[in-house]
PDB file of C-alpha atoms in Angstrom:
ATOM      1  CA  MET A   1      51.441  -3.884  75.752  1.00 47.00           C
ATOM      2  CA  VAL A   2      51.018  -6.420  73.754  1.00 43.00           C
ATOM      3  CA  VAL A   3      47.368  -6.153  74.842  1.00 44.00           C
ATOM      4  CA  ALA A   4      47.594  -1.430  73.994  1.00 49.00           C
ATOM      5  CA  MET A   5      49.851  -2.594  70.284  1.00 49.00           C
ATOM      6  CA  ALA A   6      47.043  -5.635  69.714  1.00 48.00           C
ATOM      7  CA  VAL A   7      43.813  -2.647  70.045  1.00 44.00           C
ATOM      8  CA  ALA A   8      45.559  -0.569  67.550  1.00 49.00           C
ATOM      9  CA  HIS A   9      46.557  -2.598  65.138  1.00 46.00           C
ATOM     10  CA  ALA A  10      42.270  -4.018  65.225  1.00 48.00           C
ATOM     11  CA  ALA A  11      41.816   0.021  65.025  1.00 48.00           C
ATOM     12  CA  ASP A  12      43.758   0.792  62.456  1.00 51.00           C
ATOM     13  CA  TRP A  13      41.889  -2.468  60.092  1.00 45.00           C
ATOM     14  CA  ILE A  14      39.204  -0.800  61.226  1.00 45.00           C
ATOM     15  CA  THR A  15      38.908   1.976  60.000  1.00 47.00           C
ATOM     16  CA  GLN A  16      41.241   0.762  57.007  1.00 46.00           C
ATOM     17  CA  GLY A  17      38.144  -1.310  56.440  1.00 47.00           C
ATOM     18  CA  PRO A  18      36.030  -0.077  53.667  1.00 46.00           C
ATOM     19  CA  ALA A  19      38.786   1.573  51.740  1.00 44.00           C
ATOM     20  CA  LEU A  20      40.502  -1.640  51.204  1.00 43.00           C
ATOM     21  CA  ALA A  21      37.261  -2.915  50.098  1.00 45.00           C
ATOM     22  CA  PHE A  22      36.757  -0.439  47.051  1.00 41.00           C
ATOM     23  CA  LEU A  23      40.213  -1.382  46.361  1.00 40.00           C
ATOM     24  CA  HIS A  24      39.400  -5.284  46.354  1.00 45.00           C
ATOM     25  CA  GLU A  25      36.248  -4.063  44.425  1.00 48.00           C
ATOM     26  CA  GLY A  26      38.757  -2.161  41.760  1.00 46.00           C
ATOM     27  CA  VAL A  27      41.025  -4.242  41.439  1.00 42.00           C
ATOM     28  CA  GLY A  28      38.055  -7.127  40.289  1.00 47.00           C
ATOM     29  CA  GLN A  29      36.054  -5.085  38.026  1.00 49.00           C
ATOM     30  CA  ALA A  30      40.280  -4.105  35.922  1.00 45.00           C
ATOM     31  CA  PHE A  31      39.756  -8.161  35.658  1.00 45.00           C
ATOM     32  CA  ALA A  32      36.921  -8.572  34.806  1.00 47.00           C
ATOM     33  CA  HIS A  33      36.737  -5.933  32.124  1.00 47.00           C
ATOM     34  CA  ALA A  34      40.577  -7.886  31.597  1.00 46.00           C
ATOM     35  CA  GLY A  35      37.971 -11.132  30.694  1.00 48.00           C
ATOM     36  CA  PRO A  36      37.428 -14.374  32.978  1.00 47.00           C
ATOM     37  CA  GLY A  37      40.918 -15.639  31.106  1.00 46.00           C
ATOM     38  CA  ALA A  38      43.224 -13.410  32.424  1.00 46.00           C
ATOM     39  CA  ALA A  39      41.494 -13.360  35.803  1.00 42.00           C
ATOM     40  CA  ALA A  40      41.727 -17.090  35.499  1.00 42.00           C
ATOM     41  CA  ALA A  41      45.474 -16.734  35.292  1.00 45.00           C
ATOM     42  CA  GLY A  42      46.894 -15.228  37.637  1.00 44.00           C
ATOM     43  CA  HIS A  43      44.690 -14.626  40.595  1.00 46.00           C
ATOM     44  CA  PRO A  44      42.975 -18.067  40.109  1.00 44.00           C
ATOM     45  CA  GLY A  45      40.616 -17.354  43.238  1.00 43.00           C
ATOM     46  CA  LEU A  46      39.963 -13.319  42.946  1.00 45.00           C
ATOM     47  CA  VAL A  47      35.593 -12.580  43.265  1.00 46.00           C
ATOM     48  CA  LEU A  48      34.482  -8.973  43.049  1.00 46.00           C
ATOM     49  CA  VAL A  49      33.622  -8.069  46.954  1.00 45.00           C
ATOM     50  CA  GLN A  50      30.729  -5.856  47.276  1.00 47.00           C
ATOM     51  CA  ALA A  51      31.561  -2.586  49.377  1.00 44.00           C
ATOM     52  CA  ALA A  52      28.156  -3.310  51.193  1.00 44.00           C
ATOM     53  CA  GLY A  53      29.225  -6.195  51.842  1.00 48.00           C
ATOM     54  CA  GLY A  54      24.735  -8.069  52.057  1.00 51.00           C
ATOM     55  CA  ASP A  55      25.631 -10.374  48.287  1.00 56.00           C
ATOM     56  CA  ALA A  56      26.865 -12.637  48.080  1.00 58.00           C
ATOM     57  CA  PRO A  57      30.787 -12.525  45.863  1.00 62.00           C
ATOM     58  CA  VAL A  58      30.400 -12.822  42.776  1.00 64.00           C
ATOM     59  CA  SER A  59      33.718 -14.347  39.893  1.00 78.00           C
ATOM     60  CA  ALA A  60      34.814 -12.056  37.622  1.00 80.00           C
ATOM     61  CA  ALA A  61      32.665 -14.529  34.418  1.00 81.00           C
ATOM     62  CA  ASP A  62      29.567 -13.852  36.027  1.00 83.00           C
ATOM     63  CA  ALA A  63      30.184 -10.244  35.918  1.00 83.00           C
ATOM     64  CA  LEU A  64      31.601  -9.636  32.428  1.00 81.00           C
ATOM     65  CA  THR A  65      28.593 -11.785  31.485  1.00 84.00           C
ATOM     66  CA  LYS A  66      26.050  -9.300  33.859  1.00 82.00           C
ATOM     67  CA  TYR A  67      27.827  -6.866  31.653  1.00 79.00           C
ATOM     68  CA  GLN A  68      27.746  -8.515  28.336  1.00 77.00           C
ATOM     69  CA  ASN A  69      23.817  -9.016  28.355  1.00 81.00           C
ATOM     70  CA  GLU A  70      23.015  -5.293  30.040  1.00 80.00           C
ATOM     71  CA  VAL A  71      25.084  -4.573  27.160  1.00 73.00           C
ATOM     72  CA  LYS A  72      21.998  -6.163  24.898  1.00 72.00           C
ATOM     73  CA  ASN A  73      19.544  -5.227  25.531  1.00 74.00           C
ATOM     74  CA  LEU A  74      20.058  -1.864  26.755  1.00 66.00           C
ATOM     75  CA  LYS A  75      17.167   0.395  24.554  1.00 62.00           C
ATOM     76  CA  PRO A  76      18.357   3.380  24.178  1.00 58.00           C
ATOM     77  CA  ASN A  77      15.395   6.253  24.569  1.00 57.00           C
ATOM     78  CA  ALA A  78      14.850   8.553  21.716  1.00 52.00           C
ATOM     79  CA  ASP A  79      13.090  11.139  24.401  1.00 55.00           C
ATOM     80  CA  GLN A  80      15.523  12.192  25.550  1.00 58.00           C
ATOM     81  CA  LEU A  81      16.685  14.233  22.055  1.00 61.00           C
ATOM     82  CA  GLY A  82      13.041  15.211  21.938  1.00 67.00           C
ATOM     83  CA  TRP A  83      12.220  16.589  18.904  1.00 70.00           C
ATOM     84  CA  LEU A  84      15.226  15.506  16.555  1.00 74.00           C
ATOM     85  CA  GLY A  85      14.963  11.745  18.320  1.00 68.00           C
ATOM     86  CA  THR A  86      11.357  10.621  17.370  1.00 75.00           C
ATOM     87  CA  ILE A  87      12.410  12.360  13.487  1.00 79.00           C
ATOM     88  CA  GLY A  88      15.185   9.637  13.310  1.00 73.00           C
ATOM     89  CA  THR A  89      12.955   7.173  14.362  1.00 75.00           C
ATOM     90  CA  HIS A  90       9.366   7.648  11.961  1.00 75.00           C
ATOM     91  CA  PHE A  91      12.526   8.339   8.861  1.00 80.00           C
ATOM     92  CA  ILE A  92      14.498   5.196   9.035  1.00 83.00           C
ATOM     93  CA  GLY A  93      11.194   3.391  10.418  1.00 80.00           C
ATOM     94  CA  MET A  94       9.526   4.116   6.875  1.00 80.00           C
ATOM     95  CA  PHE A  95      12.614   2.553   4.834  1.00 81.00           C
ATOM     96  CA  GLN A  96      12.360   0.078   6.949  1.00 81.00           C
ATOM     97  CA  LYS A  97       8.314  -0.469   6.308  1.00 79.00           C
ATOM     98  CA  GLY A  98       9.016  -0.422   2.863  1.00 78.00           C
ATOM     99  CA  GLY A  99      11.946  -3.296   3.027  1.00 80.00           C
ATOM    100  CA  GLU A 100       8.870  -5.252   4.307  1.00 80.00           C
ATOM    101  CA  VAL A 101       7.001  -4.937   1.463  1.00 74.00           C
ATOM    102  CA  PHE A 102       9.187  -5.442  -0.893  1.00 76.00           C
ATOM    103  CA  VAL A 103      10.021  -9.282   0.617  1.00 79.00           C
ATOM    104  CA  GLY A 104       6.088  -9.616   0.961  1.00 73.00           C
ATOM    105  CA  PHE A 105       6.661  -8.831  -3.159  1.00 69.00           C
ATOM    106  CA  VAL A 106       9.441 -10.957  -3.143  1.00 73.00           C
ATOM    107  CA  THR A 107       7.515 -14.178  -1.347  1.00 76.00           C
ATOM    108  CA  GLY A 108       4.318 -13.279  -2.974  1.00 68.00           C
ATOM    109  CA  ILE A 109       3.521 -11.354  -5.538  1.00 66.00           C
ATOM    110  CA  ILE A 110       6.746 -11.553  -8.089  1.00 71.00           C
ATOM    111  CA  PRO A 111       6.865 -14.485  -8.583  1.00 78.00           C
ATOM    112  CA  THR A 112       3.127 -15.124 -10.096  1.00 71.00           C
ATOM    113  CA  LEU A 113       3.471 -12.609 -12.519  1.00 68.00           C
ATOM    114  CA  VAL A 114       6.306 -14.666 -14.203  1.00 75.00           C
ATOM    115  CA  VAL A 115       4.767 -17.184 -14.219  1.00 76.00           C
ATOM    116  CA  LEU A 116       1.529 -15.041 -15.637  1.00 68.00           C
ATOM    117  CA  MET A 117       3.989 -13.282 -18.877  1.00 69.00           C
ATOM    118  CA  THR A 118       5.533 -16.324 -19.111  1.00 78.00           C
ATOM    119  CA  ALA A 119       2.095 -18.156 -20.234  1.00 75.00           C
ATOM    120  CA  PHE A 120       0.458 -15.403 -21.530  1.00 69.00           C
ATOM    121  CA  TYR A 121       4.174 -14.877 -23.937  1.00 72.00           C
ATOM    122  CA  ALA A 122       3.619 -18.955 -24.457  1.00 80.00           C
ATOM    123  CA  LEU A 123       0.062 -18.308 -26.005  1.00 76.00           C
ATOM    124  CA  THR A 124       0.680 -15.462 -28.085  1.00 72.00           C
ATOM    125  CA  GLY A 125       3.346 -18.128 -29.739  1.00 79.00           C
ATOM    126  CA  LEU A 126       0.714 -20.346 -29.664  1.00 85.00           C
ATOM    127  CA  ILE A 127      -1.987 -18.384 -31.756  1.00 81.00           C
ATOM    128  CA  GLY A 128       0.680 -16.733 -34.048  1.00 79.00           C
ATOM    129  CA  GLU A 129       2.362 -12.861 -34.440  1.00 72.00           C
ATOM    130  CA  GLU A 130       0.363 -13.127 -38.413  1.00 77.00           C
ATOM    131  CA  ARG A 131      -2.727 -13.832 -36.632  1.00 81.00           C
ATOM    132  CA  VAL A 132      -2.229 -11.889 -33.476  1.00 72.00           C
ATOM    133  CA  HIS A 133      -1.582  -9.120 -36.037  1.00 71.00           C
ATOM    134  CA  GLY A 134      -4.578  -9.618 -37.972  1.00 77.00           C
ATOM    135  CA  PHE A 135      -6.911  -9.474 -35.692  1.00 78.00           C
ATOM    136  CA  ALA A 136      -5.414  -5.554 -34.434  1.00 74.00           C
ATOM    137  CA  GLN A 137      -5.473  -4.815 -37.536  1.00 76.00           C
ATOM    138  CA  SER A 138      -9.250  -5.760 -37.978  1.00 82.00           C
ATOM    139  CA  MET A 139     -10.093  -4.596 -35.404  1.00 80.00           C
ATOM    140  CA  GLY A 140      -8.758  -1.038 -36.163  1.00 81.00           C
ATOM    141  CA  LYS A 141     -11.511   0.174 -38.029  1.00 84.00           C
ATOM    142  CA  ILE A 142     -13.757   0.301 -36.040  1.00 88.00           C
ATOM    143  CA  ALA A 143     -13.347   3.723 -33.266  1.00 89.00           C
ATOM    144  CA  LEU A 144     -16.271   1.195 -31.153  1.00 91.00           C
ATOM    145  CA  THR A 145     -13.859  -1.007 -30.959  1.00 91.00           C
ATOM    146  CA  ARG A 146     -10.500   0.086 -31.582  1.00 92.00           C
ATOM    147  CA  TYR A 147     -10.616   2.283 -28.746  1.00 94.00           C
ATOM    148  CA  THR A 148     -11.769  -0.280 -26.512  1.00 94.00           C
ATOM    149  CA  VAL A 149     -11.078  -3.959 -27.576  1.00 92.00           C
ATOM    150  CA  LEU A 150      -7.800  -2.626 -29.384  1.00 91.00           C
ATOM    151  CA  PRO A 151      -6.029  -1.496 -26.035  1.00 93.00           C
ATOM    152  CA  VAL A 152      -7.294  -4.036 -23.455  1.00 93.00           C
ATOM    153  CA  LEU A 153      -5.534  -6.909 -25.947  1.00 87.00           C
ATOM    154  CA  SER A 154      -2.655  -5.170 -26.625  1.00 87.00           C
ATOM    155  CA  VAL A 155      -2.601  -4.781 -22.688  1.00 91.00           C
ATOM    156  CA  PHE A 156      -3.527  -8.108 -22.192  1.00 89.00           C
ATOM    157  CA  PHE A 157      -1.605  -9.513 -23.896  1.00 81.00           C
ATOM    158  CA  LEU A 158       1.941  -7.599 -24.834  1.00 80.00           C
ATOM    159  CA  THR A 159       2.053  -6.462 -21.002  1.00 84.00           C
ATOM    160  CA  ASN A 160       3.042  -2.441 -20.286  1.00 85.00           C
ATOM    161  CA  PRO A 161       4.865  -0.932 -21.948  1.00 81.00           C
ATOM    162  CA  MET A 162       5.329  -3.492 -25.751  1.00 81.00           C
ATOM    163  CA  ALA A 163       1.395  -3.332 -25.986  1.00 85.00           C
ATOM    164  CA  TYR A 164       1.802  -0.038 -27.477  1.00 87.00           C
ATOM    165  CA  THR A 165       3.088  -1.739 -30.162  1.00 81.00           C
ATOM    166  CA  PHE A 166      -0.512  -2.511 -31.457  1.00 80.00           C
ATOM    167  CA  GLY A 167       0.126   0.723 -32.905  1.00 85.00           C
ATOM    168  CA  THR A 168       1.742   0.469 -36.359  1.00 80.00           C
ATOM    169  CA  PHE A 169      -1.005  -1.889 -37.241  1.00 80.00           C
ATOM    170  CA  LEU A 170      -3.763   1.541 -37.011  1.00 87.00           C
ATOM    171  CA  GLU A 171      -3.797   4.714 -40.136  1.00 87.00           C
ATOM    172  CA  GLU A 172      -1.464   7.018 -39.091  1.00 90.00           C
ATOM    173  CA  LYS A 173      -4.447   9.755 -37.263  1.00 90.00           C
ATOM    174  CA  HIS A 174      -5.539   6.467 -35.360  1.00 92.00           C
ATOM    175  CA  LYS A 175      -2.185   6.245 -33.692  1.00 92.00           C
ATOM    176  CA  PRO A 176      -2.377   8.818 -30.714  1.00 94.00           C
ATOM    177  CA  ALA A 177      -5.714   8.032 -29.629  1.00 95.00           C
ATOM    178  CA  PHE A 178      -5.119   4.204 -29.749  1.00 95.00           C
ATOM    179  CA  TYR A 179      -1.828   5.342 -27.550  1.00 94.00           C
ATOM    180  CA  ASP A 180      -3.184   7.666 -25.344  1.00 95.00           C
ATOM    181  CA  SER A 181      -6.456   5.228 -25.107  1.00 95.00           C
ATOM    182  CA  ALA A 182      -3.263   2.098 -23.911  1.00 94.00           C
ATOM    183  CA  VAL A 183      -1.615   4.605 -21.353  1.00 94.00           C
ATOM    184  CA  SER A 184      -4.875   4.506 -19.813  1.00 95.00           C
ATOM    185  CA  PHE A 185      -6.068   1.273 -19.150  1.00 95.00           C
ATOM    186  CA  VAL A 186      -2.691   0.101 -18.424  1.00 94.00           C
ATOM    187  CA  HIS A 187      -3.877   0.478 -14.554  1.00 94.00           C
ATOM    188  CA  PRO A 188      -7.434  -0.722 -13.940  1.00 95.00           C
ATOM    189  CA  ILE A 189      -6.488  -3.180 -15.748  1.00 94.00           C
ATOM    190  CA  LEU A 190      -4.164  -4.387 -13.059  1.00 93.00           C
ATOM    191  CA  GLY A 191      -7.197  -4.885 -10.406  1.00 91.00           C
ATOM    192  CA  LEU A 192      -8.418  -8.751 -12.458  1.00 91.00           C
ATOM    193  CA  PHE A 193      -4.957  -8.864 -14.216  1.00 90.00           C
ATOM    194  CA  PRO A 194      -1.562  -7.269 -12.739  1.00 88.00           C
ATOM    195  CA  HIS A 195       0.755  -9.392 -15.009  1.00 85.00           C
ATOM    196  CA  ALA A 196       0.365  -6.786 -17.652  1.00 88.00           C
ATOM    197  CA  ASN A 197       1.949  -3.854 -16.136  1.00 89.00           C
ATOM    198  CA  ALA A 198       3.641  -5.086 -13.150  1.00 82.00           C
ATOM    199  CA  GLY A 199       6.024  -2.243 -12.926  1.00 81.00           C
ATOM    200  CA  GLU A 200       3.869   0.036 -11.058  1.00 87.00           C
ATOM    201  CA  TYR A 201       1.852  -3.251  -9.612  1.00 86.00           C
ATOM    202  CA  PHE A 202       2.307  -0.138  -6.367  1.00 85.00           C
ATOM    203  CA  VAL A 203      -0.872   2.336  -7.865  1.00 86.00           C
ATOM    204  CA  TRP A 204      -3.636  -1.328  -7.388  1.00 90.00           C
ATOM    205  CA  GLY A 205      -1.164  -3.088  -4.836  1.00 88.00           C
ATOM    206  CA  GLY A 206      -1.818  -0.016  -1.791  1.00 88.00           C
ATOM    207  CA  VAL A 207      -5.280   0.411  -2.833  1.00 90.00           C
ATOM    208  CA  LEU A 208      -5.663  -4.116  -1.561  1.00 90.00           C
ATOM    209  CA  VAL A 209      -2.992  -3.770   1.128  1.00 89.00           C
ATOM    210  CA  ALA A 210      -5.637  -1.238   2.396  1.00 91.00           C
ATOM    211  CA  LEU A 211      -8.979  -2.968   1.001  1.00 92.00           C
ATOM    212  CA  LEU A 212      -7.788  -6.258   3.075  1.00 91.00           C
ATOM    213  CA  ASP A 213      -7.278  -4.268   6.571  1.00 90.00           C
ATOM    214  CA  LEU A 214     -10.603  -3.270   6.006  1.00 92.00           C
ATOM    215  CA  GLU A 215     -11.997  -6.866   5.550  1.00 92.00           C
ATOM    216  CA  LYS A 216     -10.405  -8.838   8.225  1.00 91.00           C
ATOM    217  CA  ARG A 217     -11.648  -5.950  10.638  1.00 91.00           C
ATOM    218  CA  GLY A 218     -14.762  -6.301   8.806  1.00 90.00           C
ATOM    219  CA  VAL A 219     -15.422  -2.542   8.258  1.00 92.00           C
ATOM    220  CA  ILE A 220     -16.462  -4.182   4.358  1.00 91.00           C
ATOM    221  CA  ALA A 221     -17.979  -6.916   3.310  1.00 91.00           C
ATOM    222  CA  ASP A 222     -15.489  -9.809   2.272  1.00 90.00           C
ATOM    223  CA  GLY A 223     -14.365 -10.229  -1.974  1.00 90.00           C
ATOM    224  CA  TYR A 224     -14.842  -6.612  -1.749  1.00 93.00           C
ATOM    225  CA  HIS A 225     -11.401  -5.709  -3.293  1.00 92.00           C
ATOM    226  CA  VAL A 226     -13.064  -8.166  -5.851  1.00 93.00           C
ATOM    227  CA  LYS A 227     -15.694  -5.815  -6.822  1.00 94.00           C
ATOM    228  CA  LEU A 228     -14.007  -2.751  -7.150  1.00 94.00           C
ATOM    229  CA  ALA A 229     -11.274  -4.436  -9.503  1.00 94.00           C
ATOM    230  CA  ILE A 230     -14.667  -5.527 -11.464  1.00 96.00           C
ATOM    231  CA  TRP A 231     -15.800  -1.883 -10.978  1.00 96.00           C
ATOM    232  CA  TYR A 232     -12.475  -0.432 -12.303  1.00 95.00           C
ATOM    233  CA  PHE A 233     -11.540  -2.791 -14.710  1.00 96.00           C
ATOM    234  CA  ILE A 234     -15.281  -1.301 -16.364  1.00 96.00           C
ATOM    235  CA  VAL A 235     -14.642   1.945 -15.909  1.00 96.00           C
ATOM    236  CA  GLY A 236     -11.006   2.073 -16.750  1.00 96.00           C
ATOM    237  CA  LEU A 237     -12.960   0.853 -20.817  1.00 96.00           C
ATOM    238  CA  ILE A 238     -15.826   4.163 -20.437  1.00 97.00           C
ATOM    239  CA  VAL A 239     -12.717   6.378 -20.128  1.00 97.00           C
ATOM    240  CA  ILE A 240     -10.847   5.121 -21.839  1.00 96.00           C
ATOM    241  CA  LEU A 241     -13.454   5.004 -25.376  1.00 96.00           C
ATOM    242  CA  LEU A 242     -14.111   8.365 -24.546  1.00 96.00           C
ATOM    243  CA  LYS A 243     -10.731   9.737 -23.843  1.00 95.00           C
ATOM    244  CA  GLY A 244      -9.759   8.502 -27.127  1.00 95.00           C
ATOM    245  CA  ILE A 245     -13.032   9.151 -29.178  1.00 95.00           C
ATOM    246  CA  VAL A 246     -11.401  13.385 -27.703  1.00 96.00           C
ATOM    247  CA  THR A 247      -7.773  12.678 -28.231  1.00 96.00           C
ATOM    248  CA  GLU A 248      -8.759  11.401 -32.569  1.00 95.00           C
ATOM    249  CA  ARG A 249     -10.670  15.122 -32.413  1.00 95.00           C
ATOM    250  CA  ILE A 250      -8.441  17.234 -30.986  1.00 95.00           C
ATOM    251  CA  THR A 251      -5.879  15.681 -33.737  1.00 94.00           C
ATOM    252  CA  ALA A 252      -7.288  16.115 -36.726  1.00 93.00           C
ATOM    253  CA  PHE A 253      -8.472  19.518 -35.502  1.00 93.00           C
ATOM    254  CA  MET A 254      -4.820  20.178 -35.163  1.00 93.00           C
ATOM    255  CA  CYS A 255      -3.884  18.811 -38.814  1.00 92.00           C
ATOM    256  CA  ARG A 256      -6.492  21.148 -39.650  1.00 91.00           C
ATOM    257  CA  ARG A 257      -5.235  23.574 -38.657  1.00 91.00           C
ATOM    258  CA  GLN A 258      -1.871  23.805 -39.248  1.00 90.00           C
ATOM    259  CA  GLY A 259      -1.837  21.969 -42.317  1.00 87.00           C
ATOM    260  CA  VAL A 260      -0.315  18.422 -41.684  1.00 85.00           C
ATOM    261  CA  GLU A 261      -1.612  14.960 -44.132  1.00 81.00           C
ATOM    262  CA  LEU A 262      -1.680  12.231 -41.704  1.00 73.00           C
TER     263      LEU A 262
END
């Protein structure tokens, strides 16, 4: 009789073994989510027992740490969203790239520009504003210097947008053409003197980044960006001279047509 009862109890334990193991695992996971402190306070000897029974027991603290590491290393799969995920990735990537460029400007070109602007303003102060203005008046008497030398000096010393104040020393009929020349030179000068138009340096900076990358890969010769900056400056001089002469003629024609005397 006793033997029969022992056999019956043994069979009952065998049939209920998987269920008890599953219950034990669930309790252990609950303590793992509650934190290692709860497991230590309520059940100091509690461990997570896997239903498979083949691996070594894992404590609640270790299971929680493993879960946290898996969450940190989780990388969402954008392919699951298809084209929507691709658009979102490239959209935010555009702003991230802009942030990288901005950081490069803050640590690179902006301090240089501040120093250059300070130096040129100091030089203008040492020479004297009256002398600089007197020279500007003399340069404005001849068309060749009025639309080449004068715009270059104004943009170089006063920078954009203060460079246009040099036009106050010219005759009224020459002011529109001078403005056209000066405003057309605020970009060609950036290759050699970026301080002249610091707010729009990105115009030349975008080209410069591409040229430096090509030089680094050996596609073009080293120092090619310097040659391009010099030619950019020279072509800019030719363009502003032509624009100044043409705009002066157009101004004179419009004045005669409307009966305005400048």
